[in-house]
Short mmCIF file of C-alpha atoms and ligand atoms in Angstrom, two decimals:
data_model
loop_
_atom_site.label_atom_id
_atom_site.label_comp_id
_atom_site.label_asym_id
_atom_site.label_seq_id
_atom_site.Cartn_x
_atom_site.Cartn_y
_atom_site.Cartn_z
CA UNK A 1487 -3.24 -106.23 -12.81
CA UNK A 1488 -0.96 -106.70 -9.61
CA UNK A 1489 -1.35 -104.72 -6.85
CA UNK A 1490 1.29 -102.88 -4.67
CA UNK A 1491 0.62 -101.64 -1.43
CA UNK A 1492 2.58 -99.28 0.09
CA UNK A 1493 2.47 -98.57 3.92
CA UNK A 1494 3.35 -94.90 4.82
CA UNK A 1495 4.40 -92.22 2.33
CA UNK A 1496 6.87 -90.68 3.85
CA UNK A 1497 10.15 -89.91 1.97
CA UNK A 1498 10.49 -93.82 1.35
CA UNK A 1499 7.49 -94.60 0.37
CA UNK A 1500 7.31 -91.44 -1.82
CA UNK A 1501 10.28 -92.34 -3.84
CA UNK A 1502 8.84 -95.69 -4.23
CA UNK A 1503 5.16 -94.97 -5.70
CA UNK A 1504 6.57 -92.30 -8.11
CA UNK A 1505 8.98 -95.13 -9.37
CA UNK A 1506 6.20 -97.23 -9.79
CA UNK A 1507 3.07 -94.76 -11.18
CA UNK A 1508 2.22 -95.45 -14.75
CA UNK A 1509 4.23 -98.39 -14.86
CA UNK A 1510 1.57 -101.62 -15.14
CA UNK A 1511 0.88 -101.99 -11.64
CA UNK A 1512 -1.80 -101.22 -9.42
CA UNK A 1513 -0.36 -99.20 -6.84
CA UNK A 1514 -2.13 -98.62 -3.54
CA UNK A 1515 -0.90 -95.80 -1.05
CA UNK A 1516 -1.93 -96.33 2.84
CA UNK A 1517 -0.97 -93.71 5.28
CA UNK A 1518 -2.53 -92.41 8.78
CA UNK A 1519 -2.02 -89.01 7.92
CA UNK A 1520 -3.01 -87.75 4.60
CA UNK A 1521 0.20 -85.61 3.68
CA UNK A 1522 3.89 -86.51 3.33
CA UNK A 1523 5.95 -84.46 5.97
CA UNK A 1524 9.17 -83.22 5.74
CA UNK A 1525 10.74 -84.14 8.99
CA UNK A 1526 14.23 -82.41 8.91
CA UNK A 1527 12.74 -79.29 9.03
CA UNK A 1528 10.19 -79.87 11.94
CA UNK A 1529 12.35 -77.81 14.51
CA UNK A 1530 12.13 -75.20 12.55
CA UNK A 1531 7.78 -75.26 12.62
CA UNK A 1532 9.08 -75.98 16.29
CA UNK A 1533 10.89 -72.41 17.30
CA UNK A 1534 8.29 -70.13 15.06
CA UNK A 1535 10.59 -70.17 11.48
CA UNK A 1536 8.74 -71.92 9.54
CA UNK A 1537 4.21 -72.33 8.92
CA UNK A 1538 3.57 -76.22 9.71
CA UNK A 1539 1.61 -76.38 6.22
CA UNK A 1540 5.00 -75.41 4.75
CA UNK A 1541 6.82 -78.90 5.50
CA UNK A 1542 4.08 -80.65 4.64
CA UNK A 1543 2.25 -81.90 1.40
CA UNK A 1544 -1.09 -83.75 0.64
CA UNK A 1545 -0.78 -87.57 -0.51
CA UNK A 1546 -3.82 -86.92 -2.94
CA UNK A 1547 -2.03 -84.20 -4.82
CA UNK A 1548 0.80 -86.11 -5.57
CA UNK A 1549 -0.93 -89.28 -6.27
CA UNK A 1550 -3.39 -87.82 -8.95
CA UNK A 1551 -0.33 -87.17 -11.02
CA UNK A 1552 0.46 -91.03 -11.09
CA UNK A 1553 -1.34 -93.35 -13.34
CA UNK A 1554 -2.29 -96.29 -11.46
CA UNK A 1555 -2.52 -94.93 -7.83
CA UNK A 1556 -4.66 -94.73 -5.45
CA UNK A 1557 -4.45 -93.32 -1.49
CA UNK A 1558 -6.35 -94.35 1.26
CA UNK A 1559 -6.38 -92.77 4.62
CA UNK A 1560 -5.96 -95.25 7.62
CA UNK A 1561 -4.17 -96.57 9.83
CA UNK A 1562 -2.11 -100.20 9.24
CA UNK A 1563 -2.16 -102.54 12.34
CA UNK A 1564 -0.92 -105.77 11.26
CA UNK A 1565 -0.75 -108.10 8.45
CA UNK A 1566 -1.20 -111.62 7.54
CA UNK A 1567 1.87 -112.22 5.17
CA UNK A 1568 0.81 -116.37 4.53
CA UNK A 1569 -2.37 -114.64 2.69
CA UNK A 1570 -0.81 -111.35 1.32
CA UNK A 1571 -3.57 -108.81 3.29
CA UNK A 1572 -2.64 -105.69 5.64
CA UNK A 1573 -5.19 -105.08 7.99
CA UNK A 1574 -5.77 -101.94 8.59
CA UNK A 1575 -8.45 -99.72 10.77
CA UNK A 1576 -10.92 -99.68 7.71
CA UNK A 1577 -10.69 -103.44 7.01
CA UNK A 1578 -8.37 -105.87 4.84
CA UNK A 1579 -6.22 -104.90 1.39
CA UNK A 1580 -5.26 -107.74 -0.68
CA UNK A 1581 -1.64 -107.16 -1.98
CA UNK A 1582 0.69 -108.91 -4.35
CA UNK A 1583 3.44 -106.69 -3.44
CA UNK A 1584 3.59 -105.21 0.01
CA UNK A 1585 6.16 -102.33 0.98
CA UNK A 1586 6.55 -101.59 4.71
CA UNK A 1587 7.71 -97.69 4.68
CA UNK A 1588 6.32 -96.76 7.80
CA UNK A 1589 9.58 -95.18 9.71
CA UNK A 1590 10.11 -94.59 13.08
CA UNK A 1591 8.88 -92.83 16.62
CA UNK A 1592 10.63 -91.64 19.58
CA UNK A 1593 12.75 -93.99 22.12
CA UNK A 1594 12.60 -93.14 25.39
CA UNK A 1595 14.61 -96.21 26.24
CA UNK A 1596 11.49 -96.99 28.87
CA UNK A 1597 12.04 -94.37 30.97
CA UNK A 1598 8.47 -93.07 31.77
CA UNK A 1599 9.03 -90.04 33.42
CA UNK A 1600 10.44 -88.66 30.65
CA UNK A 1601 7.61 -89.98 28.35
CA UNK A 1602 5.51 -88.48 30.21
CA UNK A 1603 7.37 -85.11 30.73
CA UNK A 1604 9.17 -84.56 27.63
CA UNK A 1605 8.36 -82.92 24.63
CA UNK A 1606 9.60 -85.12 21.18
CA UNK A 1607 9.65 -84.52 16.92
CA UNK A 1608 8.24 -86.22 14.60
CA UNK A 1609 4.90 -85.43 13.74
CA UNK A 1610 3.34 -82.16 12.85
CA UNK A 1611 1.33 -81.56 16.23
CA UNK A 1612 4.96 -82.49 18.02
CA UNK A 1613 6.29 -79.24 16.44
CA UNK A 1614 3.14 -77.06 16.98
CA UNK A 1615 2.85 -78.99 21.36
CA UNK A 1616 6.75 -77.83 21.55
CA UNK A 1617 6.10 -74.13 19.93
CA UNK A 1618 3.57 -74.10 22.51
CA UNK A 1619 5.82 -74.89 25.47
CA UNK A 1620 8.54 -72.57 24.27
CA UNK A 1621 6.03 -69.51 23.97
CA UNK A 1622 4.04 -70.19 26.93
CA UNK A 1623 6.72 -70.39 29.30
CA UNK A 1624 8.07 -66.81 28.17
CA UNK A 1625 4.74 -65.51 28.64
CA UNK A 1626 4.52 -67.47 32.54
CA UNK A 1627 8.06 -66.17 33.08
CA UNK A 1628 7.06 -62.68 32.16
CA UNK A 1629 4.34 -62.51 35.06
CA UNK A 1630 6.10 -64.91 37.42
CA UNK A 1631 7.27 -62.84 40.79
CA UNK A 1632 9.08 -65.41 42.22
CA UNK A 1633 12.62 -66.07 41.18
CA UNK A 1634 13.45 -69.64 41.41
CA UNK A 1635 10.33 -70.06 39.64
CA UNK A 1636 10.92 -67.69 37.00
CA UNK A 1637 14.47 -69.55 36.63
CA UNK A 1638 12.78 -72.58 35.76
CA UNK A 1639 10.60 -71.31 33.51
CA UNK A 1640 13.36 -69.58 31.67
CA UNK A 1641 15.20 -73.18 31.59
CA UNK A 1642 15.05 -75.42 28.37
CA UNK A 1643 16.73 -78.58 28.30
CA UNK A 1644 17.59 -80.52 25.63
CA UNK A 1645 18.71 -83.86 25.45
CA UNK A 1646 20.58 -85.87 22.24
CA UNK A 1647 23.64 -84.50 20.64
CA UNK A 1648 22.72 -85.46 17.45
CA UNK A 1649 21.88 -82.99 14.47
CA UNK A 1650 17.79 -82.74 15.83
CA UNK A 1651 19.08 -81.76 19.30
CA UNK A 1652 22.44 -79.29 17.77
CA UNK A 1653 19.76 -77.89 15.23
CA UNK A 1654 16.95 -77.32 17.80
CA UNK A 1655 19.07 -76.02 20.19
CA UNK A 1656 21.10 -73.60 18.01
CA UNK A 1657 18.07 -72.39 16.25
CA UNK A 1658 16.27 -72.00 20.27
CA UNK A 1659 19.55 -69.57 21.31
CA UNK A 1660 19.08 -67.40 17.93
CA UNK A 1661 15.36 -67.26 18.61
CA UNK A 1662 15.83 -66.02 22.24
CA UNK A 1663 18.51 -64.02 21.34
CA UNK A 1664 16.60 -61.23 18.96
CA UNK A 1665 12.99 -61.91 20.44
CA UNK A 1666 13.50 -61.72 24.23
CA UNK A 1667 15.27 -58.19 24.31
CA UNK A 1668 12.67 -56.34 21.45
CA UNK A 1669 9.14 -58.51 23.05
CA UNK A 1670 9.35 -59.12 26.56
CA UNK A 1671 10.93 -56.09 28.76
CA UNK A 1672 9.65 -57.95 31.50
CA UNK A 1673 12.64 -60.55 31.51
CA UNK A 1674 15.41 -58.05 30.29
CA UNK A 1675 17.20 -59.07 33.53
CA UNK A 1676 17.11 -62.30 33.83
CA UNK A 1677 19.24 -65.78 32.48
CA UNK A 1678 17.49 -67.74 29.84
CA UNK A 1679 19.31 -70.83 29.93
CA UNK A 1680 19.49 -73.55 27.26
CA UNK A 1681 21.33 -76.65 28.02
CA UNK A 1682 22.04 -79.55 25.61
CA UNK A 1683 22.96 -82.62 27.35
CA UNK A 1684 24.64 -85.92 25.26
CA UNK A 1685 25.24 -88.98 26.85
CA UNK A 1686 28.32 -89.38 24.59
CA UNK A 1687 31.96 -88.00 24.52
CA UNK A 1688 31.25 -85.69 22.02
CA UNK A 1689 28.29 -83.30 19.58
CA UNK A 1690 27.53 -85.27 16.05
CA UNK A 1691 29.01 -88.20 16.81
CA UNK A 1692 28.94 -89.23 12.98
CA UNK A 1693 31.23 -85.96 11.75
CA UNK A 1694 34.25 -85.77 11.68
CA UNK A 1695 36.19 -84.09 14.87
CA UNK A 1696 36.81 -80.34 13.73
CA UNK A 1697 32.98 -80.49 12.36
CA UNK A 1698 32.23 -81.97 15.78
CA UNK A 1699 34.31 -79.08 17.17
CA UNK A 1700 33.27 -76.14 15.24
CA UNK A 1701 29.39 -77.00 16.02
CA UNK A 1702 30.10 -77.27 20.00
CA UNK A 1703 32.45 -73.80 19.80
CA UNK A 1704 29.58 -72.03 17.97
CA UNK A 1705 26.74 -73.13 20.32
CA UNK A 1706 28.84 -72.17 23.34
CA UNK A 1707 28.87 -68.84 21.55
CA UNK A 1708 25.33 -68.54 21.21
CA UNK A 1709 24.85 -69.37 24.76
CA UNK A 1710 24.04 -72.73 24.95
CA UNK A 1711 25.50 -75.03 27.62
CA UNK A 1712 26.50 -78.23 26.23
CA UNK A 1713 27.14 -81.11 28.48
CA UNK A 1714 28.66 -83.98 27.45
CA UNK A 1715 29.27 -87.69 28.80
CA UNK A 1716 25.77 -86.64 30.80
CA UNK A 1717 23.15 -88.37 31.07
CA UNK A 1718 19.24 -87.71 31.60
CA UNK A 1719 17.61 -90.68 33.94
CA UNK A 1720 14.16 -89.21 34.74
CA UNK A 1721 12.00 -85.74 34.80
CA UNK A 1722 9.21 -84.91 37.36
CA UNK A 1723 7.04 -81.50 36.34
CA UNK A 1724 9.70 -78.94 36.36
CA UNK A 1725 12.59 -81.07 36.96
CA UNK A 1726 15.24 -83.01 35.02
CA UNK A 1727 17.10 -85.61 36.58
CA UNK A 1728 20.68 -86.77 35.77
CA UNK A 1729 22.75 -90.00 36.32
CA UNK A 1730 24.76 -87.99 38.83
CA UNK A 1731 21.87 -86.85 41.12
CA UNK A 1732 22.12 -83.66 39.84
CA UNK A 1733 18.45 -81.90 39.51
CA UNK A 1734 17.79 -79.13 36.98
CA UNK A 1735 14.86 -77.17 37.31
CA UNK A 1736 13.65 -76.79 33.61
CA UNK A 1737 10.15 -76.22 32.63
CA UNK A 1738 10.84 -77.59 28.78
CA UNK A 1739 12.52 -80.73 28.20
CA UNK A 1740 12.82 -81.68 24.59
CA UNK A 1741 14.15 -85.49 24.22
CA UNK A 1742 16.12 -86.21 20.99
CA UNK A 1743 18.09 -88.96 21.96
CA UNK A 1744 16.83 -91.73 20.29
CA UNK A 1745 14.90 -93.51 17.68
CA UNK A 1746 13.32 -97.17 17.43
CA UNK A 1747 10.78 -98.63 14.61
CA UNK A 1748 6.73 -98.08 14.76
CA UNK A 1749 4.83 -99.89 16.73
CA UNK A 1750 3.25 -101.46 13.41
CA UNK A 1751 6.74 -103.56 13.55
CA UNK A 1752 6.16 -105.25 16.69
CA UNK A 1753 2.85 -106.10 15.29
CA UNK A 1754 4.50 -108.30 12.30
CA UNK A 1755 5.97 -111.49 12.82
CA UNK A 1756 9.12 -110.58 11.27
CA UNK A 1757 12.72 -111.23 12.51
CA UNK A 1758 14.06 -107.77 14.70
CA UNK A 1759 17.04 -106.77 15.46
CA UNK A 1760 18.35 -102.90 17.34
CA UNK A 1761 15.37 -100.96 17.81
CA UNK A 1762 12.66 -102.91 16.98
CA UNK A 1763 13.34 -102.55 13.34
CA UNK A 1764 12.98 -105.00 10.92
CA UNK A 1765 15.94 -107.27 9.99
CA UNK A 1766 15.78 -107.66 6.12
CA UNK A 1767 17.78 -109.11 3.38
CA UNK A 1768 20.48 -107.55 1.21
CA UNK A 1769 17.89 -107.20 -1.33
CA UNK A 1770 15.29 -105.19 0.99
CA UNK A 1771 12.85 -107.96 1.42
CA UNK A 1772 12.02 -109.78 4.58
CA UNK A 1773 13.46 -113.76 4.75
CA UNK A 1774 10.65 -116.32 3.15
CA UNK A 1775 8.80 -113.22 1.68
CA UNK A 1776 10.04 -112.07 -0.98
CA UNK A 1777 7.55 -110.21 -2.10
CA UNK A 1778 7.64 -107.88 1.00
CA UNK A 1779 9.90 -105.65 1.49
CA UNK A 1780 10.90 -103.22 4.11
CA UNK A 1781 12.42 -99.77 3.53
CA UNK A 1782 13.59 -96.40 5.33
CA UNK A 1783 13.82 -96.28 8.83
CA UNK A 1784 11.79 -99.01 9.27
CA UNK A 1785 14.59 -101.72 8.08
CA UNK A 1786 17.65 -102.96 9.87
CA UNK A 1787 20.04 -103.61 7.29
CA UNK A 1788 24.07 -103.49 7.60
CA UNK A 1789 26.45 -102.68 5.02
CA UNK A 1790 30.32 -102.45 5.79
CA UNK A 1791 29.69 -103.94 8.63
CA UNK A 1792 27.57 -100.63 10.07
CA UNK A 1793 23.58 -100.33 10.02
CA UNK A 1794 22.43 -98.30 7.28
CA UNK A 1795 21.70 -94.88 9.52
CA UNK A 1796 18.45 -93.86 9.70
CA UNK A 1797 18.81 -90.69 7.40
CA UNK A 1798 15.99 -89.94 4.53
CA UNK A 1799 18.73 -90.42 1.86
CA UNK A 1800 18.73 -94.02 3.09
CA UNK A 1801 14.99 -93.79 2.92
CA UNK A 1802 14.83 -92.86 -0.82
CA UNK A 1803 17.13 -94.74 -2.38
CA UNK A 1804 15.89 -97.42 -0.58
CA UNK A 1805 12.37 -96.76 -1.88
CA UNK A 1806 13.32 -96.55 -5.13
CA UNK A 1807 15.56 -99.72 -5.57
CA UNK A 1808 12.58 -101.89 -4.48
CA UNK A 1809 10.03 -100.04 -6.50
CA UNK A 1810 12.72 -100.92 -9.77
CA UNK A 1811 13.22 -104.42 -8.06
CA UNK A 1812 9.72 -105.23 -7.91
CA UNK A 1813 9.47 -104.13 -12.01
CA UNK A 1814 12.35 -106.10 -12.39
CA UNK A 1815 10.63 -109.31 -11.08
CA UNK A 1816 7.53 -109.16 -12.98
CA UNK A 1817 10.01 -109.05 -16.04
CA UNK A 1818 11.60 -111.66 -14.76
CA UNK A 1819 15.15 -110.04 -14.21
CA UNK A 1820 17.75 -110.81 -11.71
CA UNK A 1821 17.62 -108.22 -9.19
CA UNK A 1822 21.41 -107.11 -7.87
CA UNK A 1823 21.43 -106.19 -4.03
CA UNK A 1824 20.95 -102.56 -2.25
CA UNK A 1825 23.96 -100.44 -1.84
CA UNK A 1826 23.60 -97.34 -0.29
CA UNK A 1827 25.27 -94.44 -2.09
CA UNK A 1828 26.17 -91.83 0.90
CA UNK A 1829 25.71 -88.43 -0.28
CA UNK A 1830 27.05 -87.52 3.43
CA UNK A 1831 25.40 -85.78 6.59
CA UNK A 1832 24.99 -82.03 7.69
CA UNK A 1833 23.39 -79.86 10.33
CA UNK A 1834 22.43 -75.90 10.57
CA UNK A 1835 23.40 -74.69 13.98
CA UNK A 1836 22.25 -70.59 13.33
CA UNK A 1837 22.44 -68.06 11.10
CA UNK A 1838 25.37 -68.74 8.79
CA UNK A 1839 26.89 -71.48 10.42
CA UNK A 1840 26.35 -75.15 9.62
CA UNK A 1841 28.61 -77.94 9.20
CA UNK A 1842 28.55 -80.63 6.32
CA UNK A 1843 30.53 -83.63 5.75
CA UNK A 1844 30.27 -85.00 2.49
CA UNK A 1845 32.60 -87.23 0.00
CA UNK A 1846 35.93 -87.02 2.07
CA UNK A 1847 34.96 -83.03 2.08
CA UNK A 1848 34.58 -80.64 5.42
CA UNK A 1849 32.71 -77.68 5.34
CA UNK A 1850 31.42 -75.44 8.06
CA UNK A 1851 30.58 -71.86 8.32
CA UNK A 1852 28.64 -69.63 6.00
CA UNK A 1853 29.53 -71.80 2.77
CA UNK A 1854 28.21 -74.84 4.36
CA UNK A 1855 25.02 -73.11 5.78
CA UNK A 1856 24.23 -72.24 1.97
CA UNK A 1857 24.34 -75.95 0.98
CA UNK A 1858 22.24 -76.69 3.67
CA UNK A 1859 19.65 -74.10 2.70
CA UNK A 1860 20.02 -74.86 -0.74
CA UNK A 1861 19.61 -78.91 -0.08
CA UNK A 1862 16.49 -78.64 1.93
CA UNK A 1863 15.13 -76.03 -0.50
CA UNK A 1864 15.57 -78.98 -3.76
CA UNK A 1865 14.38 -81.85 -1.63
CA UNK A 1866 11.28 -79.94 -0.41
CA UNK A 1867 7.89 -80.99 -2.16
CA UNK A 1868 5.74 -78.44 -3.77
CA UNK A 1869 6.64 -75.41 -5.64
CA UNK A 1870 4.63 -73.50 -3.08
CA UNK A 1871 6.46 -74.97 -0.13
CA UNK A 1872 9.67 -74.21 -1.64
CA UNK A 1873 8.23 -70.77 -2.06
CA UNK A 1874 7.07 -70.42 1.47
CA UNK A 1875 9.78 -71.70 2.84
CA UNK A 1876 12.09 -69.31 1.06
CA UNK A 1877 9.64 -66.39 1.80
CA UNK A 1878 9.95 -67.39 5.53
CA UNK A 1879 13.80 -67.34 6.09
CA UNK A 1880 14.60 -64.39 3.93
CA UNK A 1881 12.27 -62.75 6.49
CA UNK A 1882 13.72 -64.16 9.46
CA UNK A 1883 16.97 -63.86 8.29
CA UNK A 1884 16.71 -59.97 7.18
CA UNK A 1885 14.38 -58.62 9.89
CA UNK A 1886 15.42 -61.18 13.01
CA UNK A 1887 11.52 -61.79 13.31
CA UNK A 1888 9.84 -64.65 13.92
CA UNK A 1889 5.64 -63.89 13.29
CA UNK A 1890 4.89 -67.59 13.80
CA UNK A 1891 5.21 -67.44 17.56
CA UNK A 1892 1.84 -68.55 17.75
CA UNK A 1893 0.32 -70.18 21.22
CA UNK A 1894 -2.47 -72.54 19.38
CA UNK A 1895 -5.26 -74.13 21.45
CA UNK A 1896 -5.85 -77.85 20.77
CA UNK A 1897 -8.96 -78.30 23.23
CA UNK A 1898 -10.35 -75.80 25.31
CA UNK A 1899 -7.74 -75.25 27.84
CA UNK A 1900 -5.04 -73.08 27.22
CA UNK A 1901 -1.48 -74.87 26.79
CA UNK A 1902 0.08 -72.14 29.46
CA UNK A 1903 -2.07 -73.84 32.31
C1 LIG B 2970 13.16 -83.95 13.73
C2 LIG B 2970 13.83 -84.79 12.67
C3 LIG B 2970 14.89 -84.26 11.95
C4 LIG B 2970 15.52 -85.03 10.96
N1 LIG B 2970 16.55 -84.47 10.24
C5 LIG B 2970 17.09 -85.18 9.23
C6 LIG B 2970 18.08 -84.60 8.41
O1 LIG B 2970 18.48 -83.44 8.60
N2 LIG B 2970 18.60 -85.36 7.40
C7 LIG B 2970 18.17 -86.64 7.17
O2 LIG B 2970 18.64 -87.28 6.23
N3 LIG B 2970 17.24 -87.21 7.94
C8 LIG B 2970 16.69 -86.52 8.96
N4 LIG B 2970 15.72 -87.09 9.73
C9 LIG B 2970 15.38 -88.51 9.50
C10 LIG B 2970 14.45 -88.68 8.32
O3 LIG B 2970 13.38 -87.79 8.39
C11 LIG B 2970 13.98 -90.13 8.31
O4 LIG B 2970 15.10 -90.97 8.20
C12 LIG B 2970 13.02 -90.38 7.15
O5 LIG B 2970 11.86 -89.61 7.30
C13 LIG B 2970 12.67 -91.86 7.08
O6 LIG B 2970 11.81 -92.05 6.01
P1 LIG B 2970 10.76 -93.24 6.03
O7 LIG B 2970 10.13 -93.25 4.69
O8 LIG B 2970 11.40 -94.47 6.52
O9 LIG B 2970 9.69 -92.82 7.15
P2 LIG B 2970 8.92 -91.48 7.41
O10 LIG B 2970 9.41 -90.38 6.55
O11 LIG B 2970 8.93 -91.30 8.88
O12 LIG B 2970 7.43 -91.82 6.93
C14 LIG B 2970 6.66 -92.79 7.56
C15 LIG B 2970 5.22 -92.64 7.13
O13 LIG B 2970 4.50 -93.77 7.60
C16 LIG B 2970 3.27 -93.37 8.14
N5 LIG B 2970 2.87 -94.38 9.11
C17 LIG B 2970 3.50 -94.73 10.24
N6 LIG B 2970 2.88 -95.74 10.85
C18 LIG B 2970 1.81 -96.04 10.07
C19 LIG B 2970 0.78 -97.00 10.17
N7 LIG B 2970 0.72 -97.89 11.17
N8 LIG B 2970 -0.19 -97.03 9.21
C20 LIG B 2970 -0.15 -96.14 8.17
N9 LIG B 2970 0.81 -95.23 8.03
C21 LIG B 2970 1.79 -95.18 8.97
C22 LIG B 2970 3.55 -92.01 8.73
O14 LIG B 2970 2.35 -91.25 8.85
C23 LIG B 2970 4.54 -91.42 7.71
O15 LIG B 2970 3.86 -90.70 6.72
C24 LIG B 2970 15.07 -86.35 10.72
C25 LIG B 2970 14.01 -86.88 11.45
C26 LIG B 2970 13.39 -86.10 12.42
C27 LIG B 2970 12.22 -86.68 13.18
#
């Protein structure tokens, strides 16, 4: 029997073992965590609206509902493509088929400071470090007596214009907004100030203008100050620097301005191109290898003469085509190239408002904000997710509560030190 071996199962690699369970093959599922995570809705975990175990879902449970598969939890390093073998952090798997699904981290363009200094998405613990940060520095501004200090505690930057920095940022302002006046009497006077700064002209640069509009009239609303064609050169503790010499004192700095591929990609002699991410060929596989291919955010591929984005519907179908191309090769089939089917792009910004932009079609408002509830609620995975989730905003939504607004210890110091 061949053997397929996936690397990461997030939403491309998902799509790609379910494709393939039951089907002949020996599939074999590597990841370094041991549940599939559900990264669009990680700033929510991130201001107190949603349990962590909520977005997330074990590998094992899926995987003992496909014939054929089997998951192992470690951590791939490299790979020796001449004799088909990942290596991984508990030793060598053989493949005939290797898929590289294995997505993306932050890109903090190699500024250190901010490495250092800023708080980023896109693992669980991210989420659960940043609720942290946001909680503790309430609590510090609650029993701080000097007010300079206090301002800066009561200051939250956040950096990236895109839908992670318009959805944290909108959904930071709503939380502030019902929790500071009924928790904290203590800072009933003062300014808490949330700032999102984009380097660019404008918010969502891939929406259309009046969706770009709408989203930067109703976070003004809410209180957040947007600044645009700003940029963010360096943070000390308690500071945010600008291009301009400007200094902001902000104790929270959240940095969503970028993307590039896992380090696991500089670690495979494969062609690169923006990013780090791995160039690949119209048909998803990597040039002189055809039987390894490269999906999700992990892949630099351009179609129309733009990059694919680096979206989870991209992810998906991208999983799934080479799943059905690799079943089309041991048939012997021709396999036709990748085209990406666009189902369009959307962001929440608060309580009834969200924009979406999808075939030719503009929505914002409350209509839109029910498509984006209802979208997230389908792709979720788990019935008891769904649930949760559900559960969760119905309560937020009707009571203006958030009961998540948990301060978690990692070690043994507390995260407000
Ligand atoms: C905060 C946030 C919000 C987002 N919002 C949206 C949104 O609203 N809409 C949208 O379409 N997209 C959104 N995205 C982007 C979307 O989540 C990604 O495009 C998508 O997850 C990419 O899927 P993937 O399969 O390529 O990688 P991922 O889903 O990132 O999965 C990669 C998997 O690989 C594993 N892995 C990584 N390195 C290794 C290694 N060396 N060894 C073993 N396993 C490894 C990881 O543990 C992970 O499970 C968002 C992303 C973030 C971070």
């Amino acid at each position: 029997m061949k053997r397929v071996v996936i690397v990461g199962m997030g939403f491309g690699g998902l799509r790609a073992a379910r494709a393939l369970a039951g089907k002949g093959l020996e599939v074999v599922l590597l990841d370094r965590q041991n549940y599939h995570l559900f990264q669009p809705l990680l700033y929510q975990v991130a201001t107190a609206a949603l349990e962590q175990e909520s977005i997330a879902y074990p590998i094992r449970t899926m995987a003992r509902r496909w014939r054929g598969t089997r998951f192992r939890l470690c951590e791939v390093t490299g790979a020796d493509l001449e004799g088909r073998r990942v290596v991984t952090t508990d030793g060598a798997v053989d493949y005939d088929y290797l898929m590289l699904a294995a997505g993306c981290v932050t890109n903090f363009f190699g500024m250190e400071s901010i490495e250092r200094h800023a708080y980023d998405l896109k693992e669980l613990d991210h989420a659960v470090d940043l609720r942290n940060r946001l909680f503790c520095s309430l609590e510090l501004a609650a029993e701080e007596p000097a007010p300079e200090r206090r301002r800066m505690l009561l200051t939250f930057v956040v950096v990236g214009g895109g839908p992670t920095g318009v959805e944290f940022a909108g959904a930071l302002a709503e939380l502030v907004r019902y929790l500071v006046p009924a928790d904290y009497a203590e800072l009933r006077g003062d300014v808490i100030r949330i700032l999102l700064i984009e380097a660019g002209e404008r918010l969502l640069p891939d929406l259309p203008k009046e969706l770009q509009a709408y989203a930067l009239d109703r976070l003004e609303e809410m209180g957040v100050e947007v600044l645009l064609a700003t940029r963010v050169i360096g943070a000390e503790p308690g500071l945010v620097l600008l291009q301009d010499g400007t200094k902001i004192g902000a104790h929270t700095l959240f940095w969503a301005a970028g993307t590039c591929a896992v380090p696991l990609a500089a670690a495979l002699n494969l062609p690169k191109a923006n990013g780090g991410r791995i160039a690949v060929q119209p048909d998803l596989t990597v040039a002189g290898h055809p039987e390894v291919f490269v999906v999700g955010d992990m892949a630099y591929l351009e179609q129309a003469g733009q990059p694919l984005p680096m979206v989870a519907q991209v992810a998906m179908q991208g999983g799934e085509y080479a799943a059905r191309a690799i079943l089309k090769r041991e048939r012997g089939e021709a396999v036709a190239p990748f085209s990406y089917w666009d189902k369009g792009i959307m962001a929440a910004i608060g309580r009834n408002a969200a924009v979406v932009y999808s075939f030719g079609i503009k929505l914002s408002g409350f209509f839109a904000w029910l498509v984006w509830l209802g979208l997230h609620i389908f792709y979720l995975i788990g019935f008891r997710n769904r649930l949760l989730v559900l559960l969760d905003w119905a309560y937020c939504y009707l009571f203006h509560e958030r009961q998540i607004r948990l301060i978690t210890r990692s070690g043994k110091e507390s995260p407000c030190r």
